[in-house]
Coordinates of C-alpha atoms and ligand atoms in Angstrom, one line a residue:
X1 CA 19.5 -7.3 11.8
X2 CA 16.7 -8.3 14.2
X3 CA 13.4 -8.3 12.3
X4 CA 10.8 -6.1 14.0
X5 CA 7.4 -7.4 13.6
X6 CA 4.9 -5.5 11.5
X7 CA 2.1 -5.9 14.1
X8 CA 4.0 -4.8 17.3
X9 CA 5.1 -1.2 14.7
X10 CA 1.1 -1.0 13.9
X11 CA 0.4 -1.5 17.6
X12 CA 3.1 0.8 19.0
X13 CA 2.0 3.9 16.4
X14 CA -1.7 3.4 17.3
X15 CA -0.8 3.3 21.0
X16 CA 1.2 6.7 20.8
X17 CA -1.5 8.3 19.1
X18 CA -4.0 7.0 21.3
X19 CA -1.8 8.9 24.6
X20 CA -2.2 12.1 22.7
X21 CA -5.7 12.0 21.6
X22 CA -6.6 10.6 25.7
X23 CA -8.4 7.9 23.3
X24 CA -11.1 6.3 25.3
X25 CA -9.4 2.9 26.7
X26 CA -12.5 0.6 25.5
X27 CA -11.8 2.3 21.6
X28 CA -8.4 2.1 21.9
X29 CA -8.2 -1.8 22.4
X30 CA -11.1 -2.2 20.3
X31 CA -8.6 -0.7 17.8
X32 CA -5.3 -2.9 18.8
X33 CA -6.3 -6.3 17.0
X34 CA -8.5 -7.3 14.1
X35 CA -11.9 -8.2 14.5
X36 CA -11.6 -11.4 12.6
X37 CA -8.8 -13.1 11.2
X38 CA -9.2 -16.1 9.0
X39 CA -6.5 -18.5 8.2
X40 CA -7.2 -20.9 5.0
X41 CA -5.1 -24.2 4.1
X42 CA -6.2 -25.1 0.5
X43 CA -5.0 -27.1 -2.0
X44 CA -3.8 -26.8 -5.8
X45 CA -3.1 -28.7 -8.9
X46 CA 0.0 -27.7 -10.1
X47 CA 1.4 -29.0 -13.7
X48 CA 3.0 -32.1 -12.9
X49 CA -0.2 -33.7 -11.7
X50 CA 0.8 -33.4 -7.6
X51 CA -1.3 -31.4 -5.4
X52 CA 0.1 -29.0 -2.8
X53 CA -1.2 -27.2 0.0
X54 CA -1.1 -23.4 0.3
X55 CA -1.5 -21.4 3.3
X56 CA -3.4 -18.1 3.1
X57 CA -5.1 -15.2 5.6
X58 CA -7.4 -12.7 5.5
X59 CA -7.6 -10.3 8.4
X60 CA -10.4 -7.7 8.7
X61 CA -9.3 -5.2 11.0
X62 CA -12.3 -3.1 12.1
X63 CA -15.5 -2.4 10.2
X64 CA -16.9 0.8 12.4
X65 CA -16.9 2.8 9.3
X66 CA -17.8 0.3 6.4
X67 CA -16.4 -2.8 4.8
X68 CA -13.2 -4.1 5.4
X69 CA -11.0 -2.7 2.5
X70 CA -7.0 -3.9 1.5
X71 CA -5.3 -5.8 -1.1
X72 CA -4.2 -9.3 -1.1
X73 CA -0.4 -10.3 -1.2
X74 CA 1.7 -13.5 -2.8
X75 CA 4.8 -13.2 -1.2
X76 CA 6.7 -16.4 0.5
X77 CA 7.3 -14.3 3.5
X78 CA 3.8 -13.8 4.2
X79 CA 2.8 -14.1 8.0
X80 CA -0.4 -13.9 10.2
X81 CA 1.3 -11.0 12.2
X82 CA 1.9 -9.3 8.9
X83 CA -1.5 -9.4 7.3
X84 CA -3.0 -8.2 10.9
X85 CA -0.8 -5.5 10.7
X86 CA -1.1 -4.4 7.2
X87 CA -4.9 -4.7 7.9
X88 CA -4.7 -2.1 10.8
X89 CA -2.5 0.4 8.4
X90 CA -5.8 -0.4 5.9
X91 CA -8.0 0.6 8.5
X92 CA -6.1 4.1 9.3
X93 CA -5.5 4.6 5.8
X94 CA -9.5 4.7 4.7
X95 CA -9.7 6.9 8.1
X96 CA -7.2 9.5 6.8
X97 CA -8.8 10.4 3.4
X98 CA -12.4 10.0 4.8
X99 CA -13.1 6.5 2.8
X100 CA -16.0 4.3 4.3
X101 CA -14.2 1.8 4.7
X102 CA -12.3 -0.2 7.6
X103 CA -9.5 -2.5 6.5
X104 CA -8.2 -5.3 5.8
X105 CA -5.6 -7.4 3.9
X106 CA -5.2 -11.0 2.7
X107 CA -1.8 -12.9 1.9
X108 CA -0.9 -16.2 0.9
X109 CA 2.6 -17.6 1.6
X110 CA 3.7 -18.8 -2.0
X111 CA 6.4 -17.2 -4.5
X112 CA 4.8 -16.7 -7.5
X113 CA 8.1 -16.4 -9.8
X114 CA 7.8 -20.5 -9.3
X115 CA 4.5 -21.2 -10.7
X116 CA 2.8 -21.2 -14.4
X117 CA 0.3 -19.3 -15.6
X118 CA -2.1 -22.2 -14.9
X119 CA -0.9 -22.8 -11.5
X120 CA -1.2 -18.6 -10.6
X121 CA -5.2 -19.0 -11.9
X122 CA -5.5 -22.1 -9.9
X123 CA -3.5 -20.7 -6.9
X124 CA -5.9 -17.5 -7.0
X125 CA -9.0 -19.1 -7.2
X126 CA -8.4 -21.5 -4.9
X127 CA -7.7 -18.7 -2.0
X128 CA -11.0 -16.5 -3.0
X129 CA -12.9 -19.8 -2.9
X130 CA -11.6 -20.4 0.6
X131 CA -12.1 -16.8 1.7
X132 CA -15.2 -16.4 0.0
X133 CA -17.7 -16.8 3.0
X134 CA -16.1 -13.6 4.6
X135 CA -15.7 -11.6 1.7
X136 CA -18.2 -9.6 -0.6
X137 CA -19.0 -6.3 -2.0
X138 CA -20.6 -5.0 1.6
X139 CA -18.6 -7.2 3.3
X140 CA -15.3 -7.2 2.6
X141 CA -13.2 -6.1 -0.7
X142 CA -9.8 -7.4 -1.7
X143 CA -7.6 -5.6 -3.8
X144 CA -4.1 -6.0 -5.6
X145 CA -1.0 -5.4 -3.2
X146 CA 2.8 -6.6 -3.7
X147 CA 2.8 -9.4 -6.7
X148 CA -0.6 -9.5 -7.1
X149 CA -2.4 -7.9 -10.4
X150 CA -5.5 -7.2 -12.3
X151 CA -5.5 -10.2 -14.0
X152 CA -5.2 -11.6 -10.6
X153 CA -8.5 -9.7 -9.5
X154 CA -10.5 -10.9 -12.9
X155 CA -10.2 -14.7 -11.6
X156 CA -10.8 -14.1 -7.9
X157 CA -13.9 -12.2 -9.0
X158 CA -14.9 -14.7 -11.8
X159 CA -14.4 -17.6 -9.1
X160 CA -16.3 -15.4 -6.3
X161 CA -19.3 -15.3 -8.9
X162 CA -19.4 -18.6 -9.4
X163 CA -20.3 -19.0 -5.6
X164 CA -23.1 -16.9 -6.2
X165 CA -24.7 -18.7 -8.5
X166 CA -23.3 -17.4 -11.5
X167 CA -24.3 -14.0 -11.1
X168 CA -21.2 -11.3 -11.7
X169 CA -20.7 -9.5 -8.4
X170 CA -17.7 -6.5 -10.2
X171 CA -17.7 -4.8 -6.4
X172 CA -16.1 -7.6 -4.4
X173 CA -12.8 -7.0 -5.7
X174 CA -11.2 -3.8 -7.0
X175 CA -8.1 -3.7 -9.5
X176 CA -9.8 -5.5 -11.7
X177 CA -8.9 -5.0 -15.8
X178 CA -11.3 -2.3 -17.5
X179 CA -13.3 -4.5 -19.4
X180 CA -14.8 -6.0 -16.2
X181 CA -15.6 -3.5 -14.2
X182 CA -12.1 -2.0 -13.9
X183 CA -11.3 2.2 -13.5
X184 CA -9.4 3.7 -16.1
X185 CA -6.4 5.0 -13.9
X186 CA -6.7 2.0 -10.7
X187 CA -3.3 0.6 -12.3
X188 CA -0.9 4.1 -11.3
X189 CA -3.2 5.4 -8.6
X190 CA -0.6 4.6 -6.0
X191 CA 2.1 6.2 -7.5
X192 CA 0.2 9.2 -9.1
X193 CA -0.6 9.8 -5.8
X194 CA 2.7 9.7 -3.7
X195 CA 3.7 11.7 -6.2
X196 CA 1.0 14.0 -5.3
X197 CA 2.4 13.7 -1.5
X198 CA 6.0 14.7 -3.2
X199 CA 4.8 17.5 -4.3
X200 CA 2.9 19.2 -1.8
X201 CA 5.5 18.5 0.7
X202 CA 8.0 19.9 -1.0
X203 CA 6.3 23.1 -1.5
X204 CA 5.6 23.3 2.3
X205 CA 9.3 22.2 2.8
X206 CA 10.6 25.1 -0.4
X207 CA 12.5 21.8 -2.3
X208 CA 11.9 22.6 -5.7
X209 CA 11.2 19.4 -8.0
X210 CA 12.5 20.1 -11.4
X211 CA 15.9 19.3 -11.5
X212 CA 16.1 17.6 -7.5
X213 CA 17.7 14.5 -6.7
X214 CA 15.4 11.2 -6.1
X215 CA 16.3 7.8 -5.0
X216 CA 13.5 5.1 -5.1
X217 CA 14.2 1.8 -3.2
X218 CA 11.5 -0.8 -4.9
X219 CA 10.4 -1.0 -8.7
X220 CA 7.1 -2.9 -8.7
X221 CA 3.7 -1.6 -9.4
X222 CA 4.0 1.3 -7.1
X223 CA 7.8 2.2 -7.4
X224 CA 7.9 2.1 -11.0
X225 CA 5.0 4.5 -11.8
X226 CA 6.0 6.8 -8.4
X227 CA 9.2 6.7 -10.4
X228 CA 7.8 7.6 -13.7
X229 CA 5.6 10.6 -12.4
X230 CA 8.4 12.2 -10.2
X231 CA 10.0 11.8 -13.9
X232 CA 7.5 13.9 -15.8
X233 CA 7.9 16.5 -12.4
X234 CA 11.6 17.2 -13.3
X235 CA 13.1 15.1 -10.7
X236 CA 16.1 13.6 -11.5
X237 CA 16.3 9.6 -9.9
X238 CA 20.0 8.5 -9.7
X239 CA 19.0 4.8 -7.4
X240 CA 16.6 2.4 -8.0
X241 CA 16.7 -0.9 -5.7
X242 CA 14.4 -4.0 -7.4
X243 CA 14.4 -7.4 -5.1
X244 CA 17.2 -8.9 -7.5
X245 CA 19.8 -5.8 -6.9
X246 CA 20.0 -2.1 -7.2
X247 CA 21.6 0.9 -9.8
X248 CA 22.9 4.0 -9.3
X249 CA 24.0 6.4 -12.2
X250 CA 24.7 10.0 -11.2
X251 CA 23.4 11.1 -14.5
X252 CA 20.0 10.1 -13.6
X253 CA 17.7 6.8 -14.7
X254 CA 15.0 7.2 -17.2
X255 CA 12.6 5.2 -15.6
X256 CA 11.0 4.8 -18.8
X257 CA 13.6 3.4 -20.5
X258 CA 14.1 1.4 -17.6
X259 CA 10.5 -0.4 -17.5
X260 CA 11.0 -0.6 -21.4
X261 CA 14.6 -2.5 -20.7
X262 CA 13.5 -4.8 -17.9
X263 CA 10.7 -5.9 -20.4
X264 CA 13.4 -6.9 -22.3
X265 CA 15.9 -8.4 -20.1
X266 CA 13.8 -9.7 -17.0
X267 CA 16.2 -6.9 -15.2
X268 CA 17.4 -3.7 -13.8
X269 CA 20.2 -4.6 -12.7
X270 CA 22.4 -5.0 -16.2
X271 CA 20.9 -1.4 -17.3
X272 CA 23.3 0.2 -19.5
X273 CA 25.4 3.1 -17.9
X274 CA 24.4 2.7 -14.2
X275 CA 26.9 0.5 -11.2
X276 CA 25.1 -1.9 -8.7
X277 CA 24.2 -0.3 -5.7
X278 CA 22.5 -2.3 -2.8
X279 CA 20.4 -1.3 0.1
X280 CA 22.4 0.3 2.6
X281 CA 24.4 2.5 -0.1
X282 CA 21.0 3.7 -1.5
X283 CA 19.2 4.7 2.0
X284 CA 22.7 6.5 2.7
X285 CA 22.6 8.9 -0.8
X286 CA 22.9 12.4 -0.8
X287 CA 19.1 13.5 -2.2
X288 CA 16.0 15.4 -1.9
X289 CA 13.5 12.7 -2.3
X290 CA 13.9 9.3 -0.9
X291 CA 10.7 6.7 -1.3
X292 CA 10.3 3.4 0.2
X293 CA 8.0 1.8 -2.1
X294 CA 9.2 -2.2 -1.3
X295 CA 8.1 -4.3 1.7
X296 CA 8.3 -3.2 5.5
X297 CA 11.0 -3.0 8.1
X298 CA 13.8 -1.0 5.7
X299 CA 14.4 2.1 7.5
X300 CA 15.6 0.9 11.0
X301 CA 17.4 2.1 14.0
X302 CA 20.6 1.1 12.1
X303 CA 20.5 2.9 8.9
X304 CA 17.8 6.2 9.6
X305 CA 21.3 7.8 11.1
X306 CA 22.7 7.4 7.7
X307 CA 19.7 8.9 5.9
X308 CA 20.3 12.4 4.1
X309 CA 17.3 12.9 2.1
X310 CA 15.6 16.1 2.8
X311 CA 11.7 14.3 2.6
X312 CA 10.6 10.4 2.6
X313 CA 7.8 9.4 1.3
X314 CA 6.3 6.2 2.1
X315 CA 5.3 3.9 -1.0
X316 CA 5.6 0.7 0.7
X317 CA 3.1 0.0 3.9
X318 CA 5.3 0.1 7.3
X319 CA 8.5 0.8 5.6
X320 CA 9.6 2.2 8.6
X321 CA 10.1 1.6 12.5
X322 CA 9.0 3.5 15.5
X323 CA 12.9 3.9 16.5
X324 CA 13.7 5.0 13.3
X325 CA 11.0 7.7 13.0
X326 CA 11.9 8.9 16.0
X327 CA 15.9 9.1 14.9
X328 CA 14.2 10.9 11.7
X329 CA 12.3 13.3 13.4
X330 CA 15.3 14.6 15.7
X331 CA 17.4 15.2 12.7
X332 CA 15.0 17.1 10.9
X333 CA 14.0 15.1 8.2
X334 CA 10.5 15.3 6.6
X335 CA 7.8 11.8 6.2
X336 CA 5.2 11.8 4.6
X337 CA 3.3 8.6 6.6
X338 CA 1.7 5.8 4.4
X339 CA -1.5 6.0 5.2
X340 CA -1.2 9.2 3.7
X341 CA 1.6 8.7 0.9
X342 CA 0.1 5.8 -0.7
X343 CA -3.4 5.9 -0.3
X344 CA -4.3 6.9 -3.8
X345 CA -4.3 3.5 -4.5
X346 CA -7.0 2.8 -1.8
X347 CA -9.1 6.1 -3.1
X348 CA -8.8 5.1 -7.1
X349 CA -10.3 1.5 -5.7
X350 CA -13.1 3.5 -3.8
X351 CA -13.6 4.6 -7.5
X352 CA -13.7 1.7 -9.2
X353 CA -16.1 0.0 -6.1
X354 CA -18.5 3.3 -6.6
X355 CA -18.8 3.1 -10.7
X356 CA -19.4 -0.9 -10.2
X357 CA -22.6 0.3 -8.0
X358 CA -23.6 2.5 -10.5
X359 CA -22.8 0.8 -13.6
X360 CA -21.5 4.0 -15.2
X361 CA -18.0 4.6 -15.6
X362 CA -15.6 7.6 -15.5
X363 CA -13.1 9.0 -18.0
X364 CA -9.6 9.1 -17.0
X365 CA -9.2 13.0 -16.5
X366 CA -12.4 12.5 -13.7
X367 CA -10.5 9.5 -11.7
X368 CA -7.7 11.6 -11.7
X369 CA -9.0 15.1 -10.9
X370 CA -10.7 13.0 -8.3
X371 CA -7.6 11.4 -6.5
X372 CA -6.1 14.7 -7.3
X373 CA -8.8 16.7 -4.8
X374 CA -8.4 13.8 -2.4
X375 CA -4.8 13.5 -1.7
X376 CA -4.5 17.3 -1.9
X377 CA -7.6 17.4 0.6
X378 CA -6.3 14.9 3.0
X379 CA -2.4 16.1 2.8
X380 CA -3.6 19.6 3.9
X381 CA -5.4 18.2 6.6
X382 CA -2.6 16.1 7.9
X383 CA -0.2 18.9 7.4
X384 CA -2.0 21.5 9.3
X385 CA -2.9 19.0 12.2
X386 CA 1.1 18.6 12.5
X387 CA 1.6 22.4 12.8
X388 CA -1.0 22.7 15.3
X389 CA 0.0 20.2 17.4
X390 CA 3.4 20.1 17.0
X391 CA 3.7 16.9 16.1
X392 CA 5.2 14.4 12.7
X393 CA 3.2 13.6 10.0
X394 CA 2.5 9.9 11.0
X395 CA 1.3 10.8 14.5
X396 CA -1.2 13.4 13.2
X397 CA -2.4 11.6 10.7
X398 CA -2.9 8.5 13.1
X399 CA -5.1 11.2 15.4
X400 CA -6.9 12.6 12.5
X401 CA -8.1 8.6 11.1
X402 CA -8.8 7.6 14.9
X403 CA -10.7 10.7 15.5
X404 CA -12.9 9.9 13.0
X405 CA -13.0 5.9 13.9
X406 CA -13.6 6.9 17.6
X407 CA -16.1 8.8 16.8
X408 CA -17.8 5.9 14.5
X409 CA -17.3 3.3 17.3
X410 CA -19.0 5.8 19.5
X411 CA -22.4 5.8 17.8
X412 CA -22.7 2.7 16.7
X413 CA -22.4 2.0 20.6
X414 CA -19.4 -0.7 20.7
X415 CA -17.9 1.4 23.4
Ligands
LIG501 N1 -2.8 -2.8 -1.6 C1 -3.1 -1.4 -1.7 C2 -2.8 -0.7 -0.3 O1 -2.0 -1.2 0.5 C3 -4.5 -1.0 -2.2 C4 -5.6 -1.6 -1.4 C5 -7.0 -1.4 -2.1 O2 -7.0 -0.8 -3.2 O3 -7.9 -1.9 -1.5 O4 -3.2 0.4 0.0

């Protein structure tokens, strides 16, 4: 399989929404790289008493709106290309629920199944500490993303504190555990809220969730809880793909008793009662609901033929390639973009940024009403710009986010 890169999909979605809006030509390639891209070679401790050097990026995308805004990612695929792109998708993402934020993202190219717990602290600090002249509450705001956590967050703000003279700065990171400065509902935010996108698509689309068929390729942060909530919603989940293999059980997966198990065994892929499955089987299943909620680049020219779910969600950023929207699109099939599906992780961080301002903190059922107003807000807004336009989901929510972008770039005078 030729692998696409991230930054040429970011570029080639932005450049087919900027043909329909007639986006100004000056805004447009304002909008078709970052504004700043930093690339950081730092070194670590590890156990044994040798030092090794870590490579690491942070790309802010555009700021027209407010601070850059996007999580940082340990993953030993990690590229430059990637970060820009997943920056951009940050960028359009804060534009599409009305956030004041640009984007951004950081990576750094490391697996973090091979370190300690001492090397992981080490490994974290180190990249804040290297990042930390571009980065700050006003400035820029990392976030968790794939294999990164709140505990994570706690020593990249502790060490980004210490550069300030000791002084606790709560707002330069979000994610963060509740005891410093964390929201009560940050950790399922994604997930409550493509769960959220599930169901007001499938009211639009008439697919009624108690007792449909769900298939969820990624069991993470964001997989597992969007598998738990479409759960409690009735939906029955017969595929669940993890980066170590998939399972497939007709009968449905508990994905309760799943989390519980892989606790247990370290994974999903023994669970009791359920066959191996792997990627091309799952995308393939007969179902209602099929989320994406791993890395990008899995639904392709190749395999969106073979696709038979009735709606996709998207969990993951850039799950899915120009070609094989476009192969989606002709045969009918629903997708819910992204920078729509999973931006309640993005909002519940808005959150969490806001009650660090204020010092005053938010019980559970606000957060979540909150998101809840938000996602249902933005999803309406998406939905009816498709209708009127007559156009997918991703491409109207790309012209709603650069509509409002445009418009920011346009009086702040940069074009
Ligand atoms: N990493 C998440 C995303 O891709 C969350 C970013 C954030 O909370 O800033 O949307």
């Amino acid at each position: 399989m030729q692998e696409i890169s991230p930054l040429v999909v970011a570029q080639r979605q932005l450049d087919m929404a900027a043909t329909k809006l007639e986006l100004d030509p000056n805004i447009h390639a304002i909008l078709r790289e970052p504004a700043r891209v930093l690339e950081v070679n730092f070194p670590v401790r590890m156990d044994d008493g040798t030092v090794k050097v870590f490579k690491g990026y942070r790309a802010q995308h555009n700021n027209a709106i407010g601070p850059a805004k996007g999580g940082v990612r340990f993953h030993p695929q990690v590229t430059l290309e990637e970060v820009k792109a997943l920056s951009m998708w940050m960028t359009f993402k804060c534009g599409v629920l009305g956030l004041p934020y640009g984007g951004g993202k950081g990576g750094v190219v490391v697996d973090p199944t091979t370190l300690s717990r001492g090397e992981l602290e080490r490994l974290s600090r180190a990249y804040i500490g290297a990042i930390s002249p571009l980065i700050g509450p006003d400035q820029d705001i990392p976030a968790p993303d794939v294999n990164t956590n709140p505990q994570i967050m706690a020593w990249m703000m502790d060490e980004f504190s210490k550069y300030k003279g000791g002084i606790t700065y709560p707002g330069v990171v979000t994610g963060k555990p509740i005891i410093v400065g964390g929201s009560l509902g940050r950790g399922e935010a994604t997930g409550r809220g493509c769960v959220i996108a599930v169901r007001e698509a499938a009211k639009r689309l008439g697919i009624k969730l108690q007792g449909a068929i769900g298939v969820v390729q990624g069991f993470g942060n964001v997989g597992s809880a969007t598998a738990r909530f479409l759960a409690k919603e009735g939906v029955k989940i017969i595929a669940i793909m993890e980066v170590d293999g998939g399972i497939f059980n007709a009968e449905g997966i508990d994905p309760e008793k799943l989390i519980a198990y892989r606790e247990k065994a370290g994974t999903i892929t023994t669970y009791p009662g359920s066959r191996p499955i792997d990627n091309q089987e799952l995308f393939a299943l007969e179902c209602d609901v099929l989320v994406p909620a791993a890395l990008e680049n899995q639904i392709t020219a190749e395999n969106a033929g073979e696709i038979k779910a009735k709606l996709i969600v998207e969990a993951a950023n850039g799950p899915t390639t120009p070609e094989a929207d476009e192969i989606l699109a002709r045969r009918g099939i629903c997708l819910v973009p992204d920078i729509l599906a999973n931006a309640g992780g993005v909002t519940v961080s808005y959150f969490e940024w806001v009650q660090n301002f204020m010092n005053y903190y938010w019980t559970e059922e606000e957060v979540n009403s909150r998101l809840e107003q938000k996602m249902v807000e933005a999803f309406a807004c998406i939905y009816q710009m498709s209708q009127d336009y007559g156009v997918e989901m991703r491409m109207a929510a790309y012209m709603v986010s650069i509509a409002r972008l445009a418009e920011a770039i346009r009086v702040r005078g940069w074009a």
